[in-house]
PDB file of C-alpha atoms in Angstrom:
ATOM      1  CA  UNK A   1      92.490  34.143 -10.361  1.00 58.00           C
ATOM      2  CA  UNK A   2      95.904  33.714 -11.929  1.00 60.00           C
ATOM      3  CA  UNK A   3      96.398  37.013 -13.805  1.00 58.00           C
ATOM      4  CA  UNK A   4      95.217  39.199 -10.911  1.00 65.00           C
ATOM      5  CA  UNK A   5      97.224  37.174  -8.381  1.00 71.00           C
ATOM      6  CA  UNK A   6     100.396  37.450 -10.485  1.00 67.00           C
ATOM      7  CA  UNK A   7     100.041  41.229 -10.753  1.00 65.00           C
ATOM      8  CA  UNK A   8      99.567  41.611  -6.988  1.00 71.00           C
ATOM      9  CA  UNK A   9     102.422  39.295  -6.034  1.00 74.00           C
ATOM     10  CA  UNK A  10     104.853  40.886  -8.483  1.00 70.00           C
ATOM     11  CA  UNK A  11     104.046  44.350  -7.137  1.00 69.00           C
ATOM     12  CA  UNK A  12     104.629  43.166  -3.576  1.00 77.00           C
ATOM     13  CA  UNK A  13     107.857  41.308  -4.351  1.00 75.00           C
ATOM     14  CA  UNK A  14     109.432  43.939  -6.584  1.00 71.00           C
ATOM     15  CA  UNK A  15     108.678  46.806  -4.229  1.00 70.00           C
ATOM     16  CA  UNK A  16     108.358  50.495  -5.207  1.00 67.00           C
ATOM     17  CA  UNK A  17     112.142  51.111  -5.388  1.00 66.00           C
ATOM     18  CA  UNK A  18     113.167  48.047  -7.369  1.00 64.00           C
ATOM     19  CA  UNK A  19     115.239  48.553 -10.523  1.00 60.00           C
ATOM     20  CA  UNK A  20     113.048  45.900 -12.132  1.00 59.00           C
ATOM     21  CA  UNK A  21     109.853  47.862 -11.499  1.00 57.00           C
ATOM     22  CA  UNK A  22     109.580  49.088 -15.136  1.00 54.00           C
ATOM     23  CA  UNK A  23     109.288  45.472 -16.229  1.00 53.00           C
ATOM     24  CA  UNK A  24     106.197  45.116 -14.029  1.00 54.00           C
ATOM     25  CA  UNK A  25     104.274  46.419 -17.033  1.00 55.00           C
ATOM     26  CA  UNK A  26     104.847  43.028 -18.636  1.00 52.00           C
ATOM     27  CA  UNK A  27     101.793  41.768 -16.713  1.00 56.00           C
ATOM     28  CA  UNK A  28      98.481  43.578 -16.921  1.00 56.00           C
ATOM     29  CA  UNK A  29      95.652  43.052 -14.421  1.00 58.00           C
ATOM     30  CA  UNK A  30      92.402  41.920 -16.026  1.00 63.00           C
ATOM     31  CA  UNK A  31      89.494  44.333 -16.395  1.00 68.00           C
ATOM     32  CA  UNK A  32      87.007  41.599 -15.570  1.00 73.00           C
ATOM     33  CA  UNK A  33      87.202  38.050 -14.239  1.00 69.00           C
ATOM     34  CA  UNK A  34      84.638  35.301 -14.435  1.00 73.00           C
ATOM     35  CA  UNK A  35      85.524  32.299 -12.267  1.00 72.00           C
ATOM     36  CA  UNK A  36      84.019  28.842 -12.705  1.00 71.00           C
ATOM     37  CA  UNK A  37      84.455  25.426 -11.152  1.00 70.00           C
ATOM     38  CA  UNK A  38      86.647  24.192 -14.015  1.00 65.00           C
ATOM     39  CA  UNK A  39      88.525  27.404 -14.858  1.00 63.00           C
ATOM     40  CA  UNK A  40      88.150  31.137 -15.398  1.00 65.00           C
ATOM     41  CA  UNK A  41      87.715  33.727 -18.137  1.00 69.00           C
ATOM     42  CA  UNK A  42      89.844  36.867 -18.081  1.00 68.00           C
ATOM     43  CA  UNK A  43      88.915  40.025 -19.983  1.00 71.00           C
ATOM     44  CA  UNK A  44      91.656  42.622 -20.506  1.00 68.00           C
ATOM     45  CA  UNK A  45      91.194  46.199 -21.748  1.00 69.00           C
ATOM     46  CA  UNK A  46      91.334  46.415 -25.542  1.00 72.00           C
ATOM     47  CA  UNK A  47      94.491  47.973 -26.905  1.00 71.00           C
ATOM     48  CA  UNK A  48      95.302  48.809 -30.525  1.00 77.00           C
ATOM     49  CA  UNK A  49      98.800  47.344 -30.467  1.00 81.00           C
ATOM     50  CA  UNK A  50      99.392  43.986 -32.189  1.00 88.00           C
ATOM     51  CA  UNK A  51     100.931  40.862 -30.798  1.00 91.00           C
ATOM     52  CA  UNK A  52     104.396  39.963 -32.017  1.00 93.00           C
ATOM     53  CA  UNK A  53     102.765  37.179 -34.038  1.00 93.00           C
ATOM     54  CA  UNK A  54     100.492  39.652 -35.828  1.00 93.00           C
ATOM     55  CA  UNK A  55     103.358  42.070 -36.417  1.00 91.00           C
ATOM     56  CA  UNK A  56     105.528  39.286 -37.794  1.00 92.00           C
ATOM     57  CA  UNK A  57     102.725  38.051 -40.056  1.00 92.00           C
ATOM     58  CA  UNK A  58     102.298  41.543 -41.452  1.00 91.00           C
ATOM     59  CA  UNK A  59     105.943  41.579 -42.465  1.00 91.00           C
ATOM     60  CA  UNK A  60     105.689  38.042 -43.894  1.00 91.00           C
ATOM     61  CA  UNK A  61     102.659  39.019 -45.993  1.00 92.00           C
ATOM     62  CA  UNK A  62     104.764  41.832 -47.449  1.00 91.00           C
ATOM     63  CA  UNK A  63     107.625  39.346 -48.116  1.00 90.00           C
ATOM     64  CA  UNK A  64     109.817  41.122 -45.599  1.00 91.00           C
ATOM     65  CA  UNK A  65     111.404  40.415 -42.233  1.00 90.00           C
ATOM     66  CA  UNK A  66     111.495  42.553 -39.121  1.00 90.00           C
ATOM     67  CA  UNK A  67     114.744  44.484 -38.917  1.00 90.00           C
ATOM     68  CA  UNK A  68     117.327  42.573 -36.872  1.00 92.00           C
ATOM     69  CA  UNK A  69     118.068  45.605 -34.675  1.00 89.00           C
ATOM     70  CA  UNK A  70     114.382  45.878 -33.758  1.00 89.00           C
ATOM     71  CA  UNK A  71     114.246  42.138 -33.125  1.00 93.00           C
ATOM     72  CA  UNK A  72     117.184  42.463 -30.722  1.00 92.00           C
ATOM     73  CA  UNK A  73     115.361  45.297 -28.933  1.00 89.00           C
ATOM     74  CA  UNK A  74     112.355  42.998 -28.525  1.00 91.00           C
ATOM     75  CA  UNK A  75     114.660  40.237 -27.260  1.00 93.00           C
ATOM     76  CA  UNK A  76     116.225  42.527 -24.632  1.00 90.00           C
ATOM     77  CA  UNK A  77     112.828  43.661 -23.375  1.00 88.00           C
ATOM     78  CA  UNK A  78     111.565  40.076 -23.239  1.00 91.00           C
ATOM     79  CA  UNK A  79     114.602  39.064 -21.199  1.00 91.00           C
ATOM     80  CA  UNK A  80     114.016  42.000 -18.839  1.00 86.00           C
ATOM     81  CA  UNK A  81     110.428  40.865 -18.376  1.00 85.00           C
ATOM     82  CA  UNK A  82     111.525  37.274 -17.706  1.00 89.00           C
ATOM     83  CA  UNK A  83     114.142  38.552 -15.243  1.00 85.00           C
ATOM     84  CA  UNK A  84     111.425  40.377 -13.349  1.00 81.00           C
ATOM     85  CA  UNK A  85     109.170  37.334 -13.366  1.00 83.00           C
ATOM     86  CA  UNK A  86     111.871  34.878 -12.269  1.00 88.00           C
ATOM     87  CA  UNK A  87     114.292  36.678  -9.963  1.00 83.00           C
ATOM     88  CA  UNK A  88     111.921  39.029  -8.183  1.00 74.00           C
ATOM     89  CA  UNK A  89     108.498  37.580  -8.819  1.00 73.00           C
ATOM     90  CA  UNK A  90     109.406  33.874  -8.533  1.00 85.00           C
ATOM     91  CA  UNK A  91     106.859  33.260 -11.272  1.00 86.00           C
ATOM     92  CA  UNK A  92     107.012  31.056 -14.376  1.00 89.00           C
ATOM     93  CA  UNK A  93     104.934  32.148 -17.360  1.00 88.00           C
ATOM     94  CA  UNK A  94     105.259  28.696 -19.077  1.00 89.00           C
ATOM     95  CA  UNK A  95     103.821  29.837 -22.437  1.00 88.00           C
ATOM     96  CA  UNK A  96     105.985  32.629 -23.878  1.00 92.00           C
ATOM     97  CA  UNK A  97     105.448  32.822 -27.637  1.00 92.00           C
ATOM     98  CA  UNK A  98     104.751  35.559 -30.226  1.00 93.00           C
ATOM     99  CA  UNK A  99     101.000  35.145 -29.719  1.00 91.00           C
ATOM    100  CA  UNK A 100     101.378  36.002 -26.039  1.00 88.00           C
ATOM    101  CA  UNK A 101     103.381  39.215 -26.401  1.00 89.00           C
ATOM    102  CA  UNK A 102     101.768  42.593 -27.086  1.00 85.00           C
ATOM    103  CA  UNK A 103     104.053  45.272 -28.515  1.00 84.00           C
ATOM    104  CA  UNK A 104     103.785  49.039 -28.223  1.00 74.00           C
ATOM    105  CA  UNK A 105     105.893  51.634 -30.011  1.00 63.00           C
ATOM    106  CA  UNK A 106     104.116  54.942 -29.545  1.00 53.00           C
ATOM    107  CA  UNK A 107     104.564  58.686 -29.174  1.00 49.00           C
ATOM    108  CA  UNK A 108     104.231  58.483 -25.413  1.00 48.00           C
ATOM    109  CA  UNK A 109     107.225  56.140 -25.299  1.00 50.00           C
ATOM    110  CA  UNK A 110     109.232  58.631 -27.374  1.00 51.00           C
ATOM    111  CA  UNK A 111     108.324  61.306 -24.836  1.00 50.00           C
ATOM    112  CA  UNK A 112     109.490  59.025 -22.031  1.00 51.00           C
ATOM    113  CA  UNK A 113     112.788  58.488 -23.851  1.00 47.00           C
ATOM    114  CA  UNK A 114     113.323  62.227 -24.245  1.00 50.00           C
ATOM    115  CA  UNK A 115     112.541  62.761 -20.560  1.00 48.00           C
ATOM    116  CA  UNK A 116     115.077  60.087 -19.587  1.00 49.00           C
ATOM    117  CA  UNK A 117     117.724  61.683 -21.812  1.00 44.00           C
ATOM    118  CA  UNK A 118     117.036  65.089 -20.256  1.00 46.00           C
ATOM    119  CA  UNK A 119     117.329  63.594 -16.774  1.00 44.00           C
ATOM    120  CA  UNK A 120     120.772  62.311 -17.796  1.00 41.00           C
ATOM    121  CA  UNK A 121     121.861  65.826 -18.689  1.00 43.00           C
ATOM    122  CA  UNK A 122     120.608  65.823 -22.246  1.00 42.00           C
ATOM    123  CA  UNK A 123     122.802  62.922 -23.364  1.00 43.00           C
ATOM    124  CA  UNK A 124     121.404  60.193 -25.564  1.00 48.00           C
ATOM    125  CA  UNK A 125     124.235  57.871 -24.494  1.00 48.00           C
ATOM    126  CA  UNK A 126     123.218  57.240 -20.904  1.00 47.00           C
ATOM    127  CA  UNK A 127     122.320  53.591 -21.394  1.00 49.00           C
ATOM    128  CA  UNK A 128     120.288  51.303 -23.617  1.00 48.00           C
ATOM    129  CA  UNK A 129     116.535  51.838 -23.332  1.00 51.00           C
ATOM    130  CA  UNK A 130     114.716  51.156 -26.605  1.00 52.00           C
ATOM    131  CA  UNK A 131     111.416  52.896 -27.292  1.00 65.00           C
ATOM    132  CA  UNK A 132     109.670  49.557 -27.072  1.00 72.00           C
ATOM    133  CA  UNK A 133     107.316  48.210 -24.448  1.00 77.00           C
ATOM    134  CA  UNK A 134     106.223  44.608 -24.335  1.00 83.00           C
ATOM    135  CA  UNK A 135     103.393  43.126 -22.346  1.00 82.00           C
ATOM    136  CA  UNK A 136     102.996  39.424 -21.644  1.00 82.00           C
ATOM    137  CA  UNK A 137      99.525  37.956 -21.959  1.00 79.00           C
ATOM    138  CA  UNK A 138      98.314  34.350 -21.829  1.00 78.00           C
ATOM    139  CA  UNK A 139      98.725  34.047 -18.072  1.00 73.00           C
ATOM    140  CA  UNK A 140      96.261  31.245 -17.444  1.00 73.00           C
ATOM    141  CA  UNK A 141      99.005  28.680 -16.741  1.00 79.00           C
ATOM    142  CA  UNK A 142     101.495  30.694 -14.673  1.00 81.00           C
ATOM    143  CA  UNK A 143     103.242  28.940 -11.787  1.00 86.00           C
ATOM    144  CA  UNK A 144     104.140  30.687  -8.533  1.00 85.00           C
ATOM    145  CA  UNK A 145     107.414  28.938  -7.717  1.00 88.00           C
ATOM    146  CA  UNK A 146     107.571  30.554  -4.266  1.00 87.00           C
ATOM    147  CA  UNK A 147     105.012  28.084  -2.927  1.00 86.00           C
ATOM    148  CA  UNK A 148     107.230  25.115  -3.907  1.00 89.00           C
ATOM    149  CA  UNK A 149     110.584  23.955  -2.481  1.00 91.00           C
ATOM    150  CA  UNK A 150     113.752  25.512  -3.925  1.00 89.00           C
ATOM    151  CA  UNK A 151     114.790  23.770  -7.138  1.00 89.00           C
ATOM    152  CA  UNK A 152     111.346  22.296  -7.748  1.00 92.00           C
ATOM    153  CA  UNK A 153     110.808  20.812 -11.204  1.00 92.00           C
ATOM    154  CA  UNK A 154     107.433  20.440 -12.855  1.00 91.00           C
ATOM    155  CA  UNK A 155     105.646  17.895 -14.984  1.00 84.00           C
ATOM    156  CA  UNK A 156     102.471  19.895 -15.470  1.00 71.00           C
ATOM    157  CA  UNK A 157     101.040  19.085 -18.923  1.00 66.00           C
ATOM    158  CA  UNK A 158     101.888  22.150 -21.044  1.00 64.00           C
ATOM    159  CA  UNK A 159      98.992  24.198 -22.375  1.00 68.00           C
ATOM    160  CA  UNK A 160     101.241  26.451 -24.453  1.00 70.00           C
ATOM    161  CA  UNK A 161     101.375  26.406 -28.250  1.00 76.00           C
ATOM    162  CA  UNK A 162     103.811  23.759 -29.463  1.00 79.00           C
ATOM    163  CA  UNK A 163     106.321  26.411 -30.531  1.00 77.00           C
ATOM    164  CA  UNK A 164     106.580  27.556 -26.892  1.00 80.00           C
ATOM    165  CA  UNK A 165     107.176  24.066 -25.498  1.00 87.00           C
ATOM    166  CA  UNK A 166     110.756  23.243 -24.575  1.00 87.00           C
ATOM    167  CA  UNK A 167     112.315  19.832 -25.208  1.00 87.00           C
ATOM    168  CA  UNK A 168     111.453  18.606 -21.715  1.00 89.00           C
ATOM    169  CA  UNK A 169     107.790  19.503 -22.154  1.00 88.00           C
ATOM    170  CA  UNK A 170     107.639  17.644 -25.446  1.00 85.00           C
ATOM    171  CA  UNK A 171     109.080  14.408 -24.044  1.00 85.00           C
ATOM    172  CA  UNK A 172     107.330  14.692 -20.638  1.00 85.00           C
ATOM    173  CA  UNK A 173     110.560  15.235 -18.682  1.00 90.00           C
ATOM    174  CA  UNK A 174     110.795  17.576 -15.644  1.00 92.00           C
ATOM    175  CA  UNK A 175     111.199  21.257 -16.495  1.00 92.00           C
ATOM    176  CA  UNK A 176     111.609  24.505 -14.591  1.00 93.00           C
ATOM    177  CA  UNK A 177     112.493  28.173 -15.190  1.00 93.00           C
ATOM    178  CA  UNK A 178     114.410  27.398 -18.378  1.00 92.00           C
ATOM    179  CA  UNK A 179     111.076  26.759 -20.106  1.00 92.00           C
ATOM    180  CA  UNK A 180     110.488  30.526 -20.248  1.00 94.00           C
ATOM    181  CA  UNK A 181     113.966  31.136 -21.659  1.00 94.00           C
ATOM    182  CA  UNK A 182     113.213  28.622 -24.396  1.00 93.00           C
ATOM    183  CA  UNK A 183     110.037  30.591 -25.100  1.00 93.00           C
ATOM    184  CA  UNK A 184     112.107  33.760 -25.535  1.00 95.00           C
ATOM    185  CA  UNK A 185     114.517  31.962 -27.905  1.00 94.00           C
ATOM    186  CA  UNK A 186     111.632  30.505 -29.898  1.00 93.00           C
ATOM    187  CA  UNK A 187     110.004  33.942 -30.169  1.00 95.00           C
ATOM    188  CA  UNK A 188     113.211  35.597 -31.373  1.00 95.00           C
ATOM    189  CA  UNK A 189     113.742  32.794 -33.910  1.00 94.00           C
ATOM    190  CA  UNK A 190     110.249  33.392 -35.300  1.00 93.00           C
ATOM    191  CA  UNK A 191     110.966  37.110 -35.700  1.00 94.00           C
ATOM    192  CA  UNK A 192     114.338  36.554 -37.371  1.00 93.00           C
ATOM    193  CA  UNK A 193     113.253  33.885 -39.825  1.00 92.00           C
ATOM    194  CA  UNK A 194     109.478  34.393 -40.252  1.00 89.00           C
ATOM    195  CA  UNK A 195     108.882  30.834 -39.163  1.00 87.00           C
ATOM    196  CA  UNK A 196     108.477  28.967 -35.862  1.00 85.00           C
ATOM    197  CA  UNK A 197     111.301  27.080 -34.201  1.00 85.00           C
ATOM    198  CA  UNK A 198     110.697  23.445 -35.062  1.00 81.00           C
ATOM    199  CA  UNK A 199     111.973  20.678 -32.784  1.00 80.00           C
ATOM    200  CA  UNK A 200     112.134  17.033 -33.795  1.00 76.00           C
ATOM    201  CA  UNK A 201     113.173  14.070 -31.697  1.00 70.00           C
ATOM    202  CA  UNK A 202     116.003  12.098 -33.274  1.00 72.00           C
ATOM    203  CA  UNK A 203     116.087   8.372 -32.505  1.00 66.00           C
ATOM    204  CA  UNK A 204     119.329   6.435 -32.393  1.00 51.00           C
TER     205      UNK A 204
END
């Protein structure tokens, strides 16, 4: 099924020595799969971390916004994940939105950051690596672009939330890898302004 196949193909294509290997954590293999004639059900291990949508809603309920610096850290990690999916994995997610991103900021990540700093000779200035880990979920509509000709465009009816649908999806035009980049932009917009990115078609 899709989620398990994506995990396997990404691991094979990235390889054990790839610089993009840390971003492989953006896709988690399911704990259980139930396949049917008209689809499948995927069960992932429960984790306490919220989705970006839940985190953002918590701030909105408190009449606050997520700090812009933290939002930029999320944006960088999302772009790293998309880079891994596109350049090495040749995979399109097609439904990147706050509801499909789990976020983890935990003590174990702080320990990893300290270990990295120590490996750089104790310096904290050895490069940007925020103590943030994101994990993409909602993989039921991924596309493996490697099985299509180079430059292939798609007209697959989008199953993503409307906020994750790029302009081409909304007007039934061909779309490709840029659909995921739109999803990243839409997600960052939601975090910055506590509201979804709204697109409207202007006539004339």
